[in-house]
Amino acid sequence: MVQKVYVTYNEIHKLCQDSAEKILNDFQPNLIIAIGGGGYVPARILRSFLKRPGAPNIPIQAIGLSLYETLGTDGPVEEPGTKVTRTQWLDLSSLEMSNLIGKNILIVDEVDDTRTTLEYAVRELENDVETARKQLGKGAQRTRFSIFVVHNKDKPKRGHLPTDMMEENRYLAAKTVGDVWICYPWEATDIDEHDKMAESQPS
């Protein structure tokens, strides 16, 4: 039986707030890329805490990747799939891609489970930016990708992130949890019931 852990909007909000200072100081993002659908809400919350006085809001772009598949037993429980499906991607026109070259880009998702989705996102984004850099003759300008996830599951990972990213500490999880099924509030069809479940579970 899969253990479910219910997380509230307030918890997500506070985890993003607690992580913001480190992201600002260490990652210094110019752009946020949210992985849909779980990365949308954390990215938007995080942006409020990353805004510096007098500076514009950090823009958010979105990509859509799907790795999970619904099981046909015992309700809407999902398990990780093995193939990443690209459902939405960045505009690869020269104008849009040129805005990514030489920037510090923060990739945001809600959970690092098997790491397969994050591996795919980083690899494909790095490849696209590098292709655009060569096509546009941008020289040696380096684009630095960093990752923020709300939860990291403490388990063996199928996917792998670039060695330099991990060595340079460009990966941050707000909270590390066991290998449990996390129920996020934006997945709930009855938010009151969701919050009751969150309140009643052991702390």
Coordinates of C-alpha atoms in Angstrom, one line a residue:
M1 CA 0.0 0.0 0.0
V2 CA 1.4 3.4 -1.0
Q3 CA 1.8 5.8 1.9
K4 CA 0.2 9.2 1.0
V5 CA 1.3 12.5 2.4
Y6 CA -1.0 15.5 2.0
V7 CA 0.7 18.9 1.5
T8 CA -1.1 22.2 1.8
Y9 CA -0.7 25.4 -0.1
N10 CA 0.6 27.1 3.1
E11 CA 3.3 24.5 3.4
I12 CA 4.4 25.0 -0.2
H13 CA 4.4 28.7 0.2
K14 CA 6.6 28.6 3.3
L15 CA 9.0 26.1 1.7
C16 CA 9.4 28.4 -1.3
Q17 CA 9.9 31.4 1.0
D18 CA 12.6 29.6 3.1
S19 CA 14.5 28.7 -0.1
A20 CA 14.4 32.1 -1.8
E21 CA 17.4 33.7 -0.1
K22 CA 19.7 30.8 -1.1
I23 CA 18.4 30.9 -4.7
L24 CA 18.9 34.6 -4.9
N25 CA 22.4 34.5 -3.5
D26 CA 23.7 31.3 -5.1
F27 CA 21.7 31.0 -8.4
Q28 CA 20.9 34.6 -9.2
P29 CA 18.3 33.6 -11.8
N30 CA 17.3 35.9 -14.7
L31 CA 14.6 33.5 -15.9
I32 CA 12.4 30.8 -14.4
I33 CA 11.3 27.7 -16.4
A34 CA 8.5 25.9 -14.7
I35 CA 7.9 22.2 -15.5
G36 CA 4.2 21.7 -15.9
G37 CA 2.0 21.0 -14.3
G38 CA 3.5 20.6 -10.9
G39 CA 6.1 23.3 -11.2
Y40 CA 3.7 26.1 -12.1
V41 CA 2.5 27.0 -8.6
P42 CA 5.8 26.8 -6.8
A43 CA 7.4 28.9 -9.6
R44 CA 4.8 31.7 -9.2
I45 CA 5.1 31.7 -5.4
L46 CA 8.9 31.7 -5.6
R47 CA 9.0 34.6 -8.0
S48 CA 7.4 36.9 -5.3
F49 CA 10.3 36.1 -2.9
L50 CA 12.9 36.5 -5.6
K51 CA 12.0 40.1 -6.6
R52 CA 14.6 42.6 -5.5
P53 CA 13.5 46.2 -4.7
G54 CA 13.4 48.3 -7.8
A55 CA 14.0 45.3 -10.1
P56 CA 11.4 43.8 -12.5
N57 CA 9.8 40.5 -11.8
I58 CA 11.8 37.5 -13.1
P59 CA 9.9 36.2 -16.1
I60 CA 8.5 32.7 -16.0
Q61 CA 8.3 30.4 -19.0
A62 CA 6.8 26.9 -19.1
I63 CA 7.6 23.5 -20.5
G64 CA 5.3 20.5 -20.3
L65 CA 6.7 17.0 -19.6
S66 CA 4.9 13.9 -18.7
L67 CA 6.4 10.8 -17.0
Y68 CA 3.6 9.5 -14.8
E69 CA 0.9 7.1 -15.7
T70 CA -2.4 6.4 -13.8
L71 CA -2.9 3.0 -12.4
G72 CA -6.2 1.3 -12.9
T73 CA -6.5 0.1 -9.3
D74 CA -7.5 1.6 -6.0
G75 CA -8.3 5.2 -7.1
P76 CA -6.1 7.8 -8.7
V77 CA -2.7 6.6 -7.6
E78 CA 0.1 7.1 -10.1
E79 CA 3.5 5.5 -10.6
P80 CA 6.5 6.8 -12.5
G81 CA 6.6 5.8 -16.1
T82 CA 9.8 5.2 -18.1
K83 CA 9.4 7.5 -21.0
V84 CA 9.3 11.3 -20.9
T85 CA 6.7 12.9 -23.2
R86 CA 7.2 16.5 -24.3
T87 CA 3.8 18.1 -24.2
Q88 CA 4.8 21.8 -24.3
W89 CA 8.2 23.4 -25.1
L90 CA 9.8 26.7 -25.5
D91 CA 9.6 28.8 -28.7
L92 CA 12.7 27.8 -30.6
S93 CA 12.8 30.8 -32.8
S94 CA 16.0 32.8 -32.9
L95 CA 14.5 35.7 -31.1
E96 CA 13.3 33.7 -28.1
M97 CA 16.3 31.4 -27.8
S98 CA 18.7 34.4 -27.9
N99 CA 17.0 35.6 -24.7
L100 CA 18.3 32.4 -23.0
I101 CA 21.9 32.6 -24.0
G102 CA 24.3 33.8 -21.3
K103 CA 21.5 33.8 -18.6
N104 CA 21.1 32.1 -15.3
I105 CA 18.0 29.9 -15.7
L106 CA 16.2 28.3 -12.8
I107 CA 14.2 25.2 -13.5
V108 CA 11.4 24.6 -11.1
D109 CA 9.4 21.4 -10.4
E110 CA 7.4 20.2 -7.5
V111 CA 9.1 16.9 -6.8
D112 CA 12.3 15.0 -7.7
D113 CA 11.1 11.4 -7.7
T114 CA 13.1 9.2 -10.1
R115 CA 15.0 12.3 -11.5
T116 CA 14.1 11.2 -15.1
T117 CA 12.1 14.3 -15.9
L118 CA 14.7 16.6 -14.6
E119 CA 17.5 14.8 -16.5
Y120 CA 15.5 15.2 -19.7
A121 CA 14.6 18.8 -19.1
V122 CA 18.2 19.9 -18.4
R123 CA 19.7 17.9 -21.3
E124 CA 17.2 19.1 -23.8
L125 CA 17.3 22.7 -22.7
E126 CA 21.1 22.7 -22.7
N127 CA 21.2 21.2 -26.2
D128 CA 18.7 23.8 -27.5
V129 CA 20.5 26.7 -26.0
E130 CA 23.9 25.5 -27.3
T131 CA 22.5 25.0 -30.8
A132 CA 21.0 28.6 -30.7
R133 CA 24.3 30.0 -29.4
K134 CA 26.2 28.5 -32.3
Q135 CA 23.6 29.6 -34.9
L136 CA 23.5 33.1 -33.5
G137 CA 27.3 33.5 -33.1
K138 CA 27.1 34.3 -29.5
G139 CA 30.7 33.3 -28.8
A140 CA 31.5 31.9 -25.4
Q141 CA 28.5 33.2 -23.4
R142 CA 27.6 30.5 -20.9
T143 CA 24.0 29.7 -19.9
R144 CA 23.9 28.3 -16.3
F145 CA 21.0 26.1 -15.4
S146 CA 20.0 25.5 -11.8
I147 CA 17.2 23.4 -10.3
F148 CA 14.7 24.0 -7.5
V149 CA 12.3 21.4 -6.3
V150 CA 9.9 21.6 -3.4
H151 CA 10.4 18.0 -2.4
N152 CA 13.2 15.5 -3.1
K153 CA 12.4 11.8 -2.5
D154 CA 15.3 10.0 -0.7
K155 CA 15.5 7.0 -3.0
P156 CA 17.8 5.7 -5.8
K157 CA 17.4 7.8 -9.0
R158 CA 17.1 6.6 -12.5
G159 CA 18.0 9.9 -14.0
H160 CA 21.3 11.8 -13.6
L161 CA 22.0 15.5 -13.6
P162 CA 25.2 17.1 -15.0
T163 CA 28.3 16.6 -12.9
D164 CA 29.1 20.3 -12.9
M165 CA 25.6 21.2 -11.8
M166 CA 25.9 19.0 -8.7
E167 CA 29.5 19.9 -7.9
E168 CA 28.6 23.6 -8.1
N169 CA 25.6 23.1 -5.9
R170 CA 23.1 24.3 -8.5
Y171 CA 20.5 21.9 -7.2
L172 CA 18.2 22.7 -4.3
A173 CA 15.4 20.8 -2.7
A174 CA 13.4 22.7 -0.1
K175 CA 12.6 19.5 1.8
T176 CA 13.8 15.8 1.5
V177 CA 11.2 13.2 2.3
G178 CA 11.0 9.4 2.1
D179 CA 9.7 7.4 -0.8
V180 CA 6.0 8.4 -0.3
W181 CA 3.2 9.5 -2.6
I182 CA 2.9 13.2 -2.1
C183 CA -0.6 14.6 -2.7
Y184 CA -0.3 18.3 -3.8
P185 CA -3.2 20.7 -3.2
W186 CA -3.5 21.6 -6.9
E187 CA -4.3 18.0 -7.7
A188 CA -7.3 18.0 -5.3
T189 CA -10.8 18.2 -6.5
D190 CA -12.0 18.9 -3.0
I191 CA -9.6 21.3 -1.3
D192 CA -11.4 21.3 2.0
E193 CA -11.2 17.5 2.2
H194 CA -7.5 17.6 1.2
D195 CA -6.7 20.1 4.0
K196 CA -8.6 17.9 6.5
M197 CA -6.4 15.0 5.4
A198 CA -3.3 17.1 5.8
E199 CA -4.3 18.2 9.3
S200 CA -5.2 14.7 10.5
Q201 CA -2.0 13.0 9.3
P202 CA 0.9 12.5 11.8
S203 CA 3.3 15.4 11.8

